[in-house]
Short mmCIF file of N, CA and C in Angstrom, two decimals:
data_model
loop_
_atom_site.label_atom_id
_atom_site.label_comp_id
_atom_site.label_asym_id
_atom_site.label_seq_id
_atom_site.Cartn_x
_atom_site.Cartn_y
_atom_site.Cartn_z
N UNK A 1 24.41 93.07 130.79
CA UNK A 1 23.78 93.99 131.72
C UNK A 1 23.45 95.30 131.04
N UNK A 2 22.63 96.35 131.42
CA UNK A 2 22.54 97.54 131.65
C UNK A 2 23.02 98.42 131.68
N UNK A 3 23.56 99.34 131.38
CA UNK A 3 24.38 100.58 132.20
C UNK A 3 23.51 101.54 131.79
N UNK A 4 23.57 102.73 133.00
CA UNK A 4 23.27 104.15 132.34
C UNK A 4 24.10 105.09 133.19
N UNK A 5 24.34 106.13 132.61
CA UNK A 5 25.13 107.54 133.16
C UNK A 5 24.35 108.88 133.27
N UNK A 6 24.65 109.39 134.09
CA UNK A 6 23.73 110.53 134.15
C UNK A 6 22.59 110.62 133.55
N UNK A 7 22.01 109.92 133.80
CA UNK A 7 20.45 109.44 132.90
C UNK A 7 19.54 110.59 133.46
N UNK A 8 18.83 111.42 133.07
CA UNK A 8 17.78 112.65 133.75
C UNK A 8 16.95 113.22 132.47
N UNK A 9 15.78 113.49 133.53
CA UNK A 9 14.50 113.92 132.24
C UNK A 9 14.03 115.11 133.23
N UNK A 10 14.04 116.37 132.38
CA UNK A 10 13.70 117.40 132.71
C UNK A 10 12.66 117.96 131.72
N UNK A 11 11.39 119.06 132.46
CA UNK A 11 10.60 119.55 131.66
C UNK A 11 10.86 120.86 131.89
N UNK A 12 10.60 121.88 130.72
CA UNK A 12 10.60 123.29 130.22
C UNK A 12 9.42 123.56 130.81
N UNK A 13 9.39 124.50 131.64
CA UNK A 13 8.17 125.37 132.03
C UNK A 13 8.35 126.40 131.40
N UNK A 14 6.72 126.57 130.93
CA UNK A 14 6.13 127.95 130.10
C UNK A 14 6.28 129.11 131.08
N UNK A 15 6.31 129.84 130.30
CA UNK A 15 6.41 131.40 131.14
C UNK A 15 4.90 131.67 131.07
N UNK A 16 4.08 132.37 131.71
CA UNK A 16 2.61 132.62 131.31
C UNK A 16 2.86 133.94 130.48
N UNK A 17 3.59 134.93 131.01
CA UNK A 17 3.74 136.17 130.16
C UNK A 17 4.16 136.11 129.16
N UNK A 18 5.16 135.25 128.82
CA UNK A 18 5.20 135.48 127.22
C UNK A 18 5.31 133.98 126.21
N UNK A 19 4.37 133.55 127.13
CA UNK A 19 4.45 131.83 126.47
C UNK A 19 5.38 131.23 125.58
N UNK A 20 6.99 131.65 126.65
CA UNK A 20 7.91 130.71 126.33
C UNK A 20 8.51 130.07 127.26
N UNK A 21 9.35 128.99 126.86
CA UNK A 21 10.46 128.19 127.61
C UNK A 21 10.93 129.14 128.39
N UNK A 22 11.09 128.57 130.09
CA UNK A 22 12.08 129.68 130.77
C UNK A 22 12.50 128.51 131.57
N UNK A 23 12.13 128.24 132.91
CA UNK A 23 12.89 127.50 133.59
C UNK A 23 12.67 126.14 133.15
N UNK A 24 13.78 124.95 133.79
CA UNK A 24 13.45 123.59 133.56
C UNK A 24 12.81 122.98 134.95
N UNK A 25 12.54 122.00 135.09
CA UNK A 25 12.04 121.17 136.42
C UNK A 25 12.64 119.68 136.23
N UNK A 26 13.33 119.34 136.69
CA UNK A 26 13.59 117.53 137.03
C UNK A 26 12.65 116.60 137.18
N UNK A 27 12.51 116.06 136.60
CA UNK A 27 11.34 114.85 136.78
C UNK A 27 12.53 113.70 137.01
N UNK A 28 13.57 113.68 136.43
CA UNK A 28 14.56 112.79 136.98
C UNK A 28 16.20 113.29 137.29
N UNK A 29 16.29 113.37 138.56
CA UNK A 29 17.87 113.47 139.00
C UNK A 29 18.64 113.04 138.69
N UNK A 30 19.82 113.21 138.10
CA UNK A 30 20.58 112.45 136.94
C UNK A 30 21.51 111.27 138.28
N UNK A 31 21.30 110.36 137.49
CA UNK A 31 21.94 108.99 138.32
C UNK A 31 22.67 108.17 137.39
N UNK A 32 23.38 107.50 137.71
CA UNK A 32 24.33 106.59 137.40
C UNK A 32 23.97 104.95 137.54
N UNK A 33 24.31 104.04 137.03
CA UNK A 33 23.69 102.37 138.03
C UNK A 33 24.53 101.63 136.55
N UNK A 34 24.35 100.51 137.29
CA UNK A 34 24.79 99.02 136.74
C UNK A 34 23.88 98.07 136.97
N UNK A 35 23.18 96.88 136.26
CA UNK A 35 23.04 95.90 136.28
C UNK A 35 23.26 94.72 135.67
N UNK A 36 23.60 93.75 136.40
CA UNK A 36 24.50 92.40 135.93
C UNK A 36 23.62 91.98 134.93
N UNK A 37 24.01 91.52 133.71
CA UNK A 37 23.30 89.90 133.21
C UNK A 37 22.75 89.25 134.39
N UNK A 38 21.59 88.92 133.67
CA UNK A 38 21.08 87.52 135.06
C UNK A 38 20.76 88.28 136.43
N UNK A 39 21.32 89.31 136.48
CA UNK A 39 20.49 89.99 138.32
C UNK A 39 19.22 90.53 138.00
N UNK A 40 18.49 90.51 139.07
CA UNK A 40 17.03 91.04 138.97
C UNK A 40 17.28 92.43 139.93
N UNK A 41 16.66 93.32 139.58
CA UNK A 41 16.89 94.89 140.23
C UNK A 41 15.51 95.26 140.07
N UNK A 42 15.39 95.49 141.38
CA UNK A 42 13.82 96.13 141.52
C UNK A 42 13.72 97.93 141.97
N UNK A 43 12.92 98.49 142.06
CA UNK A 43 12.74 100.03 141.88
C UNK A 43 11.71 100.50 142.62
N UNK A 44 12.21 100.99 143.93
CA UNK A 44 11.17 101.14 145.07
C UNK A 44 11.05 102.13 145.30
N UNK A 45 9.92 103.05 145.51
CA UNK A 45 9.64 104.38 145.90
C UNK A 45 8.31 104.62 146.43
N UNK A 46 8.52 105.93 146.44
CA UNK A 46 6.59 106.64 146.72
C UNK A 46 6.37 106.59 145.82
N UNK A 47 4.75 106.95 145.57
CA UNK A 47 4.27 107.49 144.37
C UNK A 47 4.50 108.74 143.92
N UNK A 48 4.99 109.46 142.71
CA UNK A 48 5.54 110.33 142.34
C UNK A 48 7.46 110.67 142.53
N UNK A 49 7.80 109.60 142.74
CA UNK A 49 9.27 109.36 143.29
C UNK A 49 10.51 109.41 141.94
N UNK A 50 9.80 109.06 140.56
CA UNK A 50 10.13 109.10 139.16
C UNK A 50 10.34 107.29 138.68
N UNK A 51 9.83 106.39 139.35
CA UNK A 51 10.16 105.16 139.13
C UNK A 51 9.94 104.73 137.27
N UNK A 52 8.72 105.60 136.84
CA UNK A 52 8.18 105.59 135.82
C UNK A 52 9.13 106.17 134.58
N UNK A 53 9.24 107.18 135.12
CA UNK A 53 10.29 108.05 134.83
C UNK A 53 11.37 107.19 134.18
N UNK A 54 12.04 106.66 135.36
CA UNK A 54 12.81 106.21 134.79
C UNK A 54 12.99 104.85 133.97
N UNK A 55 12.10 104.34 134.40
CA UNK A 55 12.10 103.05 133.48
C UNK A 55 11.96 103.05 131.70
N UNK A 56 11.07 104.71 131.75
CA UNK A 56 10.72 105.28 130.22
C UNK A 56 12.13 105.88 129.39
N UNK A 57 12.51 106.22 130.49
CA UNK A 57 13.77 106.85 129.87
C UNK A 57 14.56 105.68 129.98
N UNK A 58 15.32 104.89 130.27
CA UNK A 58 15.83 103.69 130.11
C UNK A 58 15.52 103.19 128.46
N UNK A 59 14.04 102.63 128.66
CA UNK A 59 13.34 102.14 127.44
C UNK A 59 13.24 103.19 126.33
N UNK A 60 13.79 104.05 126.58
CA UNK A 60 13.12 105.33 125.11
C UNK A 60 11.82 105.25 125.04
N UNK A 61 11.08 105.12 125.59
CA UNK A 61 9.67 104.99 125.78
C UNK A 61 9.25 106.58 126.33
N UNK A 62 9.87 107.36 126.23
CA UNK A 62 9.54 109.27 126.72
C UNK A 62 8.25 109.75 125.78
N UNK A 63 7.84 110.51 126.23
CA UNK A 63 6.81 111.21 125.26
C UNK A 63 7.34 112.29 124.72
N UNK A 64 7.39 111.97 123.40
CA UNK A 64 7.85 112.80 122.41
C UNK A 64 7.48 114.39 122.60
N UNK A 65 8.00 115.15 122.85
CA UNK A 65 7.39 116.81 123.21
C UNK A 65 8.62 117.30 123.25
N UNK A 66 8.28 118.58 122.50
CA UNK A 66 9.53 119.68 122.74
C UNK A 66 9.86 120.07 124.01
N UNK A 67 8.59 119.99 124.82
CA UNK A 67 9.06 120.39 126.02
C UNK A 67 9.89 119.58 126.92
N UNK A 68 9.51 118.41 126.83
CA UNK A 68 10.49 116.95 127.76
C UNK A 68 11.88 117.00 127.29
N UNK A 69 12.89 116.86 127.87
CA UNK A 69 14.26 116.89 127.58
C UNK A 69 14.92 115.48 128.39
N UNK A 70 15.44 114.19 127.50
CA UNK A 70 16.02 113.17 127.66
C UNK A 70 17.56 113.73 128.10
N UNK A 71 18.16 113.21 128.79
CA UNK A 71 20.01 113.24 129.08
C UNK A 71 20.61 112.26 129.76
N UNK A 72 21.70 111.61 129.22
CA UNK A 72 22.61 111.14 129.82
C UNK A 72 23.12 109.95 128.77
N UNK A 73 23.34 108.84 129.22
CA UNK A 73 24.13 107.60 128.25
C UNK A 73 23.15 106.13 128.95
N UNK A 74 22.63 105.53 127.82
CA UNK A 74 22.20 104.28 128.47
C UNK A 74 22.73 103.18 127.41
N UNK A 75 22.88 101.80 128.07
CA UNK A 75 23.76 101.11 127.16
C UNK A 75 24.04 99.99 127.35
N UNK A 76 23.96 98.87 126.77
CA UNK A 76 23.98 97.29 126.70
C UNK A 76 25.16 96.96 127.29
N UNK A 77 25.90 95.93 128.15
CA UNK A 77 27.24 95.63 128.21
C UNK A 77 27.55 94.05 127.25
N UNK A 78 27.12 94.42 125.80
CA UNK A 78 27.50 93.00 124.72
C UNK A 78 28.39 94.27 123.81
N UNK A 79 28.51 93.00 122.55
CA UNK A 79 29.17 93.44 121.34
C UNK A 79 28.33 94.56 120.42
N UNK A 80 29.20 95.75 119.77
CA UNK A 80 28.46 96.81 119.23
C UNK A 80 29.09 96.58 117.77
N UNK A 81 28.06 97.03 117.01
CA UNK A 81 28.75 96.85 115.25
C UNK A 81 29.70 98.34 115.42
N UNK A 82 30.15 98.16 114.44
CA UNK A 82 30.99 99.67 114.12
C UNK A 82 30.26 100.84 113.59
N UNK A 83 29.11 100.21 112.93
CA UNK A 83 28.15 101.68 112.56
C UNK A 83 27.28 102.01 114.08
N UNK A 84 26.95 101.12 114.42
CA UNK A 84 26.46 101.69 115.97
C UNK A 84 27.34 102.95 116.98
N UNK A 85 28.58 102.50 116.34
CA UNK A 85 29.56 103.45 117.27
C UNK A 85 30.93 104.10 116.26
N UNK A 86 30.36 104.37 115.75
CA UNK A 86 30.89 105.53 114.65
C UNK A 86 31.95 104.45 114.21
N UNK A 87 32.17 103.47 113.73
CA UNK A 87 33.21 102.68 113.29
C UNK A 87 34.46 102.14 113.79
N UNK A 88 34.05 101.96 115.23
CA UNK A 88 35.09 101.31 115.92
C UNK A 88 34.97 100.34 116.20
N UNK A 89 35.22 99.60 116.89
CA UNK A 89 36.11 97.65 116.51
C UNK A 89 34.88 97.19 116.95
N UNK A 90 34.45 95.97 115.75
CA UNK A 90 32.98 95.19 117.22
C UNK A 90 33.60 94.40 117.70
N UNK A 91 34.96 94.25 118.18
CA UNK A 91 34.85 93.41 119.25
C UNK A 91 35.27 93.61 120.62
N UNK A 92 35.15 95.28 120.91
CA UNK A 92 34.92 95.98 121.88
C UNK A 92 33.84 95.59 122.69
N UNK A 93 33.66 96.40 124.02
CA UNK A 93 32.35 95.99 124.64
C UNK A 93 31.95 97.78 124.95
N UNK A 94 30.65 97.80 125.18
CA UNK A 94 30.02 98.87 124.66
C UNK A 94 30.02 99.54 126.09
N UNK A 95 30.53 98.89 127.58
CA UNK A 95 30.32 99.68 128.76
C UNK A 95 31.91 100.18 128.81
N UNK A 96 32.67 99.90 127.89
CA UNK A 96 34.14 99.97 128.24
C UNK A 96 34.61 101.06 127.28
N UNK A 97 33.32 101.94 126.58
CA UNK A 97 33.74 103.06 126.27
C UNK A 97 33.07 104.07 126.55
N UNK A 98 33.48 105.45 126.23
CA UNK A 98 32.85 106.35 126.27
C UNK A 98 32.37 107.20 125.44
N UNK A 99 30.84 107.12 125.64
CA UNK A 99 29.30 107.82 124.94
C UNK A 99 29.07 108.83 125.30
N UNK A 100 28.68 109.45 124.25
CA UNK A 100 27.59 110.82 124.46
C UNK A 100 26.60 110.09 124.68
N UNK A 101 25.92 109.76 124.04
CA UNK A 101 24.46 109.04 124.13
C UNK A 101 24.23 107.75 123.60
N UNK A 102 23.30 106.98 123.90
CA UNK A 102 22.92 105.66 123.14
C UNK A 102 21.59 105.34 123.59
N UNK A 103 20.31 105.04 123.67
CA UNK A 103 19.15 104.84 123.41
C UNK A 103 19.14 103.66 122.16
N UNK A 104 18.42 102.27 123.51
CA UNK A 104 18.11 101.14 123.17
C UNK A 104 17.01 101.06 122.39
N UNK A 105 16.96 100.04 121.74
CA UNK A 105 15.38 99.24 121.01
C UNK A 105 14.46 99.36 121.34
N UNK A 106 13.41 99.43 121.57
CA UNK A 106 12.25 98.64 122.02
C UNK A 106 11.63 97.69 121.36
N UNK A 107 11.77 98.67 119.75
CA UNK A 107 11.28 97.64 118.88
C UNK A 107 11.65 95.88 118.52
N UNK A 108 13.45 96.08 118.39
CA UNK A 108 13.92 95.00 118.81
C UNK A 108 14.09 94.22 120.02
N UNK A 109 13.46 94.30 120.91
CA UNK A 109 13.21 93.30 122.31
C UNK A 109 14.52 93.34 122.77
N UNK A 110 15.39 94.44 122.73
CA UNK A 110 16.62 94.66 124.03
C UNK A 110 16.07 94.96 125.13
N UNK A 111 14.94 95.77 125.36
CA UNK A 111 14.35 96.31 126.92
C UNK A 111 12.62 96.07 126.52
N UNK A 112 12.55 95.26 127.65
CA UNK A 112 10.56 95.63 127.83
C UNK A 112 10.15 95.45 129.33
N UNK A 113 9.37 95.65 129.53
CA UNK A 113 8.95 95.85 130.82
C UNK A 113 7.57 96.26 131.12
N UNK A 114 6.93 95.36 132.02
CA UNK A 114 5.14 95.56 132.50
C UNK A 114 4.94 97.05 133.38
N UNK A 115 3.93 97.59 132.57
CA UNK A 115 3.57 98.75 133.14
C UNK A 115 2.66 98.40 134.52
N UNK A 116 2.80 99.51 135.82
CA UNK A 116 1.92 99.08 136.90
C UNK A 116 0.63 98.71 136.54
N UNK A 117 -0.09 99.72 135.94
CA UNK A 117 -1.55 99.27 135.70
C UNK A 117 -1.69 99.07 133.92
N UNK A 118 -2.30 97.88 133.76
CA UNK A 118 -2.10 97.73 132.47
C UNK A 118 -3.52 98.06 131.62
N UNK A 119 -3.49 98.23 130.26
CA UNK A 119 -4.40 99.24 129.75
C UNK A 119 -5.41 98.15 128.72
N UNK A 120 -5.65 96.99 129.77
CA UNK A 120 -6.83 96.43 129.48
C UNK A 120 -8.01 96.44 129.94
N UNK A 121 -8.86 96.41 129.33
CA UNK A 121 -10.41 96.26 129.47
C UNK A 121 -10.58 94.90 130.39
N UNK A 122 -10.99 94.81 131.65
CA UNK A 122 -11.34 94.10 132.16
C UNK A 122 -12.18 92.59 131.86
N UNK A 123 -13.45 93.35 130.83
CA UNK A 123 -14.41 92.70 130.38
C UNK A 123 -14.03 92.03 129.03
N UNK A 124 -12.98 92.34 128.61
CA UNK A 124 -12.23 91.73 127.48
C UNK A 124 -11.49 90.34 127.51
N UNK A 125 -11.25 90.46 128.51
CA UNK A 125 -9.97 89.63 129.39
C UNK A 125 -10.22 88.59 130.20
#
């Protein structure tokens, strides 16, 4: 399964007067969740609700910017090597400890997931 902990993505708003960082804004409320191996979990909202949000932050899929700020712990419940986790036992399980942070694959096919509208050419297809 899944886990994440206080998972939240906040953006830095510019000051206009002196075009710096001053306040932050939430684009995601930091939340907590579990999902089983094998359960299907679906993600229902309005539009603008952060569904996107969060699925990006899950996936490490964020847009890279100084201004976007990633937080919290997300994390596989299998076996972790010891360099993954500073050299402790792999035959631990990785929800049964405690992280500062961890940010999955994408590259390696641990998390993927279909975007709502997908970014094909109709006439291609």
């Amino acid at each position: 399964g899944i886990r994440w902990k206080n998972l939240s993505v906040a953006m830095k708003k510019k000051s206009k007067k002196q075009q710096q960082h001053s306040d932050r804004v939430l684009l995601l409320h930091p939340s907590t969740h579990h999902v089983e191996n094998g359960s299907i979990c679906g993600i229902l909202g309005p539009s603008g609700a952060g569904k996107s949000t969060l699925l990006a932050a899950l996936s490490s899929t964020t847009l890279k910017s100084s201004r976007l700020q990633v937080s919290g712990a997300v994390w596989m419940d299998e076996e972790v090597t010891g360099s993954e986790e500073s050299g402790r036992s792999k035959s631990s399980k990785a929800g049964d400890k405690a992280m500062d942070k961890a940010h999955l694959s994408t590259r390696n096919g641990e998390v993927a997931f279909l975007h709502q509208s997908d970014a094909f050419f109709s006439m291609l297809t």
